[in-house]
Coordinates of C-alpha atoms in Angstrom, one line a residue:
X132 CA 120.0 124.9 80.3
X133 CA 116.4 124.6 80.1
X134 CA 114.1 126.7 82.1
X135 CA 110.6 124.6 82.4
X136 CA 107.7 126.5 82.6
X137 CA 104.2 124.6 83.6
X138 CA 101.0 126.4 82.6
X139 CA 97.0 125.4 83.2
X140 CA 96.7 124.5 86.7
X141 CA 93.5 126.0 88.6
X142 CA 90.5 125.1 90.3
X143 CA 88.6 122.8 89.0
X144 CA 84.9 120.8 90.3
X145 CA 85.1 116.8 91.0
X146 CA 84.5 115.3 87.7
X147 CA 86.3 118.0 85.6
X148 CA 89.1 118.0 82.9
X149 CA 92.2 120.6 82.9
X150 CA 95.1 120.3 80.7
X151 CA 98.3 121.3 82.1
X152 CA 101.6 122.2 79.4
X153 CA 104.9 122.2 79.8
X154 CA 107.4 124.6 78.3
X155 CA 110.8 126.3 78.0
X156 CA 110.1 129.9 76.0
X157 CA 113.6 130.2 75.2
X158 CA 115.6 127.5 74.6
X159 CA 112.7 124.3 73.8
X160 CA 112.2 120.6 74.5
X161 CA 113.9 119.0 71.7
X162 CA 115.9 116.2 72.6
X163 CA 114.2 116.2 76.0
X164 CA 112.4 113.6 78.1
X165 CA 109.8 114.8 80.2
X166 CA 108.6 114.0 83.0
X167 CA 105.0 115.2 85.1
X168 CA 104.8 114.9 89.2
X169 CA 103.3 115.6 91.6
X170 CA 103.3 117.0 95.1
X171 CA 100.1 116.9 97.5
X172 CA 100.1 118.7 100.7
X173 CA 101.8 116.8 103.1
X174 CA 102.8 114.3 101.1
X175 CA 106.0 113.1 98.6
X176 CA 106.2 113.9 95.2
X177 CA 105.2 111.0 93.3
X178 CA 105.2 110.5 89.9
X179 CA 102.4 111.2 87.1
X180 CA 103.5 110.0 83.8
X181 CA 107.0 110.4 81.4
X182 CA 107.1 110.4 77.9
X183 CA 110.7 110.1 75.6
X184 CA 112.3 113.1 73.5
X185 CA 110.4 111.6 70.6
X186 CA 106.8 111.0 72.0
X187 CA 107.1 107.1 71.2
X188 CA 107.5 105.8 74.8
X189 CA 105.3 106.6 77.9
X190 CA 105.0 105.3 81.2
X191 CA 101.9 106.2 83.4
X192 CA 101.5 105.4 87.0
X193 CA 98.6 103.2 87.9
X194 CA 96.3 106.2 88.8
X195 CA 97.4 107.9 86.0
X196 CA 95.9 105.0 83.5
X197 CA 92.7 105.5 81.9
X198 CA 92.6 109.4 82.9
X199 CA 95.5 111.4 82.1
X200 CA 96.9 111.5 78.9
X201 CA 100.3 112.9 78.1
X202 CA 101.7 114.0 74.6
X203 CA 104.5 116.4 72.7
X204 CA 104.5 118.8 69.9
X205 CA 107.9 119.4 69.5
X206 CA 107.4 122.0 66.8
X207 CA 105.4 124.3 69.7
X208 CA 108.5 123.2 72.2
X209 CA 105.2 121.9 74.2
X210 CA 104.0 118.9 76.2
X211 CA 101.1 118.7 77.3
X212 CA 98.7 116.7 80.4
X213 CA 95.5 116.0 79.9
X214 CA 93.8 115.8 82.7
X215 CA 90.1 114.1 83.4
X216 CA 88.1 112.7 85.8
X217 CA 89.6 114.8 88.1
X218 CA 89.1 113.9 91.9
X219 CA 90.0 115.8 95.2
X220 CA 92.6 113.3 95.3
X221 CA 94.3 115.0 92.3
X222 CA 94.6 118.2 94.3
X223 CA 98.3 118.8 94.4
X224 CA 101.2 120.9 92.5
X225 CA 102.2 119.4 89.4
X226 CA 105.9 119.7 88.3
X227 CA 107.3 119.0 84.7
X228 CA 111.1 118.1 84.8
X229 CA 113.4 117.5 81.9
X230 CA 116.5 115.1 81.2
X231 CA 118.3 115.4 77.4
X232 CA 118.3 112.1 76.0
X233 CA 116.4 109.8 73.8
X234 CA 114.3 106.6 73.4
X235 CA 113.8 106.8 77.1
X236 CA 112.0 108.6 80.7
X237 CA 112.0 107.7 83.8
X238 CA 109.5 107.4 86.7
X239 CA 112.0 108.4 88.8
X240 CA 112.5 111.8 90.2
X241 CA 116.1 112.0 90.9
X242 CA 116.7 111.2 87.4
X243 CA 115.6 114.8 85.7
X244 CA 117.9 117.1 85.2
X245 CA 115.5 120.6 85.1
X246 CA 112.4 121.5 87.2
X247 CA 109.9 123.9 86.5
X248 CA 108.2 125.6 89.1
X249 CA 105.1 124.1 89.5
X250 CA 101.1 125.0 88.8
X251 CA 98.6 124.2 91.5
X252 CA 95.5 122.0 90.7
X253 CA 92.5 122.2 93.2
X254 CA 89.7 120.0 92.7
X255 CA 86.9 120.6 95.2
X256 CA 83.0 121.1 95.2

């Protein structure tokens, strides 16, 4: 059972760049799709980005193109968001969420079998 584990969130000016990983210390991400989200205050979770078991398939959302970058390094059991252009918009907790299978993620949220906790990202003057 994997226990997700988000790093890299924190306070961060308009403009700026964070990158956010996503772990499991003990057991790792190998044969796992991942998935980032996000929940703003007062609002759903919506989705960030996915990316397959084998870092060959992604799926941003829209607001996600162009500015946030996912990837994998399975042999570090990591996966990482890059995050720029940050706007207060972006101010929200991102999630990572897991689901073992290949060739394949999901945008949806129901889908993932394994949540991590969560790391805040503030972006504000």
């Amino acid at each position: 059972q994997l226990r997700l584990v988000e790093s890299g969130g924190g306070l961060v000016m308009p403009g700026g760049s964070l990158r956010l990983a996503c772990t499991d210390p003990t057991f790792g991400l190998d044969g796992y799709a991942i998935g980032w989200f996000r929940q703003a205050p007062g609002k759903e979770r919506e989705r960030v980005v996915c990316i397959d078991s084998r870092g060959r398939s992604t799926d941003y959302a829209e607001f996600a193109k162009g500015r946030f970058t996912i990837s994998r390094d399975n042999a570090k059991n990591t996966v990482y968001l890059q995050l720029n252009s940050l706007n207060v918009e972006d101010t929200a907790v991102y999630y990572c969420a897991g689901k073992h299978t290949d060739y394949y993620c999901s945008e949806s949220a129901r889908w993932y079998d394994y949540w991590g906790q969560g790391t805040q990202i503030s972006v504000s003057s």
